[in-house]
Amino acid sequence: SQQGEEDPQALSIQEGENATMNCSYKTSINNLQWYRQNSGRGLVHLILIRSNEREKHSGRLRVTLDTSKKSSSLLITASRAADTASYFCATNLIQGAQKLVFGQGTRLTINP
Amino acid sequence: DVKVTQSSRYLVKRTGEKVFLECVQDMDHENMFWYRQDPGLGLRLIYFSYDVKMKEKGDIPEGYSVSREKKERFSLILESASTNQTSMYLCASSIRVTGITEAFFGQGTRLTVV
């Protein structure tokens, strides 16, 4: 069964705007990760946040984690056309610690 | 840089054929994974392996088997391909630590079963 659910399923914004994607999960985690997938390609790791962390930054990316609500958000600031892709959250569960469970993804389109 | 290589980008097979999808990684990672990706369903784990000759079922193992005879290679086998196995297949690898770190993905194999 799927652990994570991303919201929204699709997002379309203008270049330069900020994009926010959300992820909810069901069971306790070691960490939560975000990945990007360009059309028809493999996934690329963006950022990892551990269960004892609340916020993490990497360049234009900001990830938050609220373990009490079992949710995470990915913020991309000052979006660019090259950010157009699908974004997935993946949870590493405490039970089954060698697996990553992915959500269904958010399709982000940046309009020039 | 870590490289995960899948043997084919595109594959067309006939119903009933035995199909092998190969994946090789060059970073001595213990963990290797096979996912399938379908529109609206995201990535679903088929099988994973945390060591040579070790394997564990994922969420959708039916109709698939795997082989890991060498650390760098993880093969996915469709015993008798069916049209509902038409999908994008993604292989990944990662270091084995307590609590998984980032996974590195191959470019994907788009399999069509006719």
Short mmCIF file of C-alpha atoms in Angstrom, two decimals:
data_model
loop_
_atom_site.label_atom_id
_atom_site.label_comp_id
_atom_site.label_asym_id
_atom_site.label_seq_id
_atom_site.Cartn_x
_atom_site.Cartn_y
_atom_site.Cartn_z
CA SER A 1 0.00 0.00 0.00
CA GLN A 2 1.17 3.52 -0.68
CA GLN A 3 2.59 5.35 2.30
CA GLY A 4 2.81 8.87 1.00
CA GLU A 5 0.34 11.08 -0.73
CA GLU A 6 1.36 14.25 -2.48
CA ASP A 7 -0.84 17.26 -2.83
CA PRO A 8 -1.63 18.74 -5.26
CA GLN A 9 -1.40 16.14 -8.02
CA ALA A 10 -0.62 18.90 -10.51
CA LEU A 11 0.55 22.48 -10.13
CA SER A 12 1.04 25.13 -12.79
CA ILE A 13 2.67 28.48 -11.95
CA GLN A 14 4.48 31.35 -13.64
CA GLU A 15 8.24 31.51 -13.76
CA GLY A 16 9.60 33.36 -10.76
CA GLU A 17 6.78 32.33 -8.44
CA ASN A 18 7.23 29.95 -5.53
CA ALA A 19 5.93 26.38 -5.72
CA THR A 20 4.79 24.44 -2.69
CA MET A 21 4.08 20.73 -2.66
CA ASN A 22 2.85 18.70 0.29
CA CYS A 23 3.27 15.11 1.34
CA SER A 24 1.41 13.16 3.99
CA TYR A 25 2.33 9.74 5.32
CA LYS A 26 0.87 7.19 7.66
CA THR A 27 3.47 5.42 9.80
CA SER A 28 6.61 6.37 11.72
CA ILE A 29 9.65 7.20 9.66
CA ASN A 30 13.43 7.38 9.91
CA ASN A 31 13.56 10.06 7.27
CA LEU A 32 11.67 11.58 4.38
CA GLN A 33 13.19 12.35 1.01
CA TRP A 34 12.17 14.34 -2.04
CA TYR A 35 13.01 13.33 -5.58
CA ARG A 36 12.56 14.95 -8.99
CA GLN A 37 11.78 13.16 -12.21
CA ASN A 38 12.07 14.77 -15.60
CA SER A 39 9.72 13.37 -18.20
CA GLY A 40 10.52 9.76 -19.08
CA ARG A 41 13.69 9.64 -17.00
CA GLY A 42 14.86 8.18 -13.71
CA LEU A 43 14.48 9.93 -10.36
CA VAL A 44 17.05 12.27 -8.92
CA HIS A 45 17.46 12.79 -5.18
CA LEU A 46 16.90 16.37 -4.03
CA ILE A 47 16.96 16.47 -0.26
CA LEU A 48 16.62 14.28 2.83
CA ILE A 49 15.17 15.34 6.17
CA ARG A 50 15.51 13.15 9.23
CA SER A 51 12.70 12.51 11.67
CA ASN A 52 14.36 14.68 14.35
CA GLU A 53 14.71 17.66 11.99
CA ARG A 54 12.02 20.25 11.32
CA GLU A 55 13.40 22.22 8.42
CA LYS A 56 16.16 21.90 5.88
CA HIS A 57 17.43 24.08 3.04
CA SER A 58 19.34 23.33 -0.12
CA GLY A 59 19.76 26.16 -2.59
CA ARG A 60 16.26 27.20 -3.69
CA LEU A 61 14.69 24.23 -1.91
CA ARG A 62 13.18 24.33 1.54
CA VAL A 63 11.74 21.23 3.16
CA THR A 64 9.75 21.09 6.38
CA LEU A 65 8.71 18.07 8.38
CA ASP A 66 5.97 17.86 10.99
CA THR A 67 6.05 14.41 12.53
CA SER A 68 3.04 15.13 14.74
CA LYS A 69 0.94 15.72 11.63
CA LYS A 70 2.86 13.18 9.58
CA SER A 71 3.39 15.67 6.81
CA SER A 72 6.12 17.40 4.86
CA SER A 73 6.29 20.23 2.39
CA LEU A 74 8.71 21.10 -0.38
CA LEU A 75 9.05 24.74 -1.34
CA ILE A 76 10.85 25.77 -4.52
CA THR A 77 11.54 29.47 -4.54
CA ALA A 78 11.96 31.69 -7.60
CA SER A 79 10.90 28.90 -9.95
CA ARG A 80 12.50 28.42 -13.36
CA ALA A 81 11.32 26.68 -16.51
CA ALA A 82 13.91 23.96 -15.81
CA ASP A 83 12.06 23.10 -12.58
CA THR A 84 9.24 21.62 -14.68
CA ALA A 85 9.15 17.99 -13.58
CA SER A 86 7.34 15.54 -11.31
CA TYR A 87 8.25 15.65 -7.64
CA PHE A 88 7.94 12.67 -5.32
CA CYS A 89 8.23 12.28 -1.61
CA ALA A 90 9.62 9.01 -0.30
CA THR A 91 9.52 7.75 3.25
CA ASN A 92 11.99 5.46 4.92
CA LEU A 93 9.97 3.59 7.48
CA ILE A 94 11.20 2.58 10.91
CA GLN A 95 9.70 -0.82 10.26
CA GLY A 96 11.26 -1.98 7.04
CA ALA A 97 14.20 0.38 7.30
CA GLN A 98 15.79 -0.72 4.06
CA LYS A 99 12.86 0.33 1.91
CA LEU A 100 11.77 3.60 0.43
CA VAL A 101 8.05 4.04 -0.13
CA PHE A 102 7.05 6.62 -2.71
CA GLY A 103 3.97 8.73 -3.13
CA GLN A 104 2.16 9.35 -6.38
CA GLY A 105 3.95 12.59 -7.16
CA THR A 106 3.11 16.19 -8.02
CA ARG A 107 3.43 17.28 -11.63
CA LEU A 108 4.87 20.81 -11.60
CA THR A 109 4.71 23.00 -14.72
CA ILE A 110 6.53 26.33 -14.81
CA ASN A 111 5.14 28.66 -17.46
CA PRO A 112 7.55 31.19 -19.00
CA ASP B 1 29.38 9.83 -9.45
CA VAL B 2 27.20 6.85 -8.76
CA LYS B 3 25.95 5.23 -11.88
CA VAL B 4 23.01 2.88 -12.13
CA THR B 5 22.61 1.46 -15.61
CA GLN B 6 19.59 -0.38 -16.93
CA SER B 7 20.21 -2.55 -19.93
CA SER B 8 17.46 -1.14 -22.16
CA ARG B 9 15.55 2.15 -22.43
CA TYR B 10 12.75 0.63 -24.47
CA LEU B 11 11.65 -2.97 -24.82
CA VAL B 12 8.78 -4.62 -26.68
CA LYS B 13 7.93 -8.22 -25.83
CA ARG B 14 5.15 -10.65 -26.65
CA THR B 15 2.65 -12.04 -24.19
CA GLY B 16 3.98 -15.22 -22.59
CA GLU B 17 7.64 -14.43 -23.18
CA LYS B 18 10.15 -14.63 -20.35
CA VAL B 19 11.65 -11.17 -19.94
CA PHE B 20 14.86 -10.16 -18.21
CA LEU B 21 15.52 -6.60 -17.11
CA GLU B 22 19.09 -6.00 -16.01
CA CYS B 23 20.46 -3.38 -13.68
CA VAL B 24 24.09 -2.70 -12.79
CA GLN B 25 25.49 -0.22 -10.24
CA ASP B 26 29.11 0.79 -9.87
CA MET B 27 29.30 2.08 -6.30
CA ASP B 28 29.39 -1.13 -4.26
CA HIS B 29 25.93 -0.46 -2.81
CA GLU B 30 24.39 -3.20 -0.72
CA ASN B 31 20.74 -2.33 -1.44
CA MET B 32 19.13 -2.62 -4.82
CA PHE B 33 15.49 -2.12 -5.76
CA TRP B 34 13.06 -2.65 -8.59
CA TYR B 35 10.04 -0.36 -8.92
CA ARG B 36 7.37 -0.04 -11.54
CA GLN B 37 5.80 3.29 -12.32
CA ASP B 38 2.32 3.73 -13.75
CA PRO B 39 0.32 6.93 -14.30
CA GLY B 40 -1.66 7.88 -11.22
CA LEU B 41 -0.06 5.14 -9.11
CA GLY B 42 3.41 6.54 -8.57
CA LEU B 43 6.27 4.14 -7.89
CA ARG B 44 5.46 0.76 -6.45
CA LEU B 45 8.13 -1.53 -5.04
CA ILE B 46 8.33 -4.95 -6.69
CA TYR B 47 11.37 -6.50 -4.99
CA PHE B 48 14.47 -5.38 -3.20
CA SER B 49 17.74 -6.95 -2.20
CA TYR B 50 20.01 -5.98 0.68
CA ASP B 51 22.85 -8.35 -0.11
CA VAL B 52 24.03 -10.90 -2.64
CA LYS B 53 21.54 -13.74 -3.00
CA MET B 54 19.16 -12.01 -0.56
CA LYS B 55 15.79 -10.72 -1.69
CA GLU B 56 12.58 -9.50 -0.17
CA LYS B 57 9.18 -8.99 -1.71
CA GLY B 58 7.90 -5.51 -2.09
CA ASP B 59 4.28 -4.46 -2.49
CA ILE B 60 3.57 -6.04 -5.88
CA PRO B 61 5.79 -9.12 -6.40
CA GLU B 62 3.21 -11.26 -8.20
CA GLY B 63 4.34 -12.25 -11.67
CA TYR B 64 7.94 -11.22 -11.03
CA SER B 65 11.09 -12.79 -9.66
CA VAL B 66 14.58 -11.42 -9.10
CA SER B 67 18.16 -12.58 -9.09
CA ARG B 68 21.20 -11.14 -7.40
CA GLU B 69 24.23 -13.34 -7.95
CA LYS B 70 26.72 -10.48 -7.82
CA LYS B 71 26.67 -7.37 -5.68
CA GLU B 72 26.60 -4.97 -8.62
CA ARG B 73 23.84 -6.66 -10.62
CA PHE B 74 20.14 -7.05 -9.87
CA SER B 75 17.89 -8.67 -12.44
CA LEU B 76 14.12 -8.52 -12.67
CA ILE B 77 12.45 -11.45 -14.38
CA LEU B 78 8.96 -11.54 -15.78
CA GLU B 79 8.27 -15.26 -15.88
CA SER B 80 5.48 -15.03 -18.46
CA ALA B 81 4.90 -11.48 -19.63
CA SER B 82 1.35 -10.19 -19.70
CA THR B 83 -0.11 -6.98 -21.08
CA ASN B 84 -0.78 -5.66 -17.57
CA GLN B 85 2.97 -5.64 -17.01
CA THR B 86 3.38 -2.91 -19.60
CA SER B 87 4.98 -0.17 -17.55
CA MET B 88 8.07 1.89 -16.79
CA TYR B 89 10.52 -0.12 -14.67
CA LEU B 90 13.02 1.69 -12.48
CA CYS B 91 16.03 0.21 -10.77
CA ALA B 92 17.72 1.92 -7.81
CA SER B 93 20.56 1.31 -5.39
CA SER B 94 21.61 2.68 -2.02
CA ILE B 95 24.08 2.22 0.78
CA ARG B 96 22.88 -0.06 3.54
CA VAL B 97 22.80 1.91 6.78
CA THR B 98 20.35 2.12 9.61
CA GLY B 99 17.69 4.21 7.98
CA ILE B 100 18.19 4.39 4.27
CA THR B 101 20.02 7.29 2.70
CA GLU B 102 19.44 8.54 -0.79
CA ALA B 103 18.67 6.13 -3.58
CA PHE B 104 20.28 6.40 -7.00
CA PHE B 105 18.09 5.54 -9.94
CA GLY B 106 18.72 4.22 -13.40
CA GLN B 107 17.19 5.90 -16.44
CA GLY B 108 14.27 3.47 -16.57
CA THR B 109 13.12 0.78 -18.99
CA ARG B 110 9.81 1.33 -20.72
CA LEU B 111 8.44 -2.15 -21.35
CA THR B 112 5.55 -2.79 -23.70
CA VAL B 113 3.97 -6.24 -23.76
CA VAL B 114 1.90 -6.92 -26.88
#
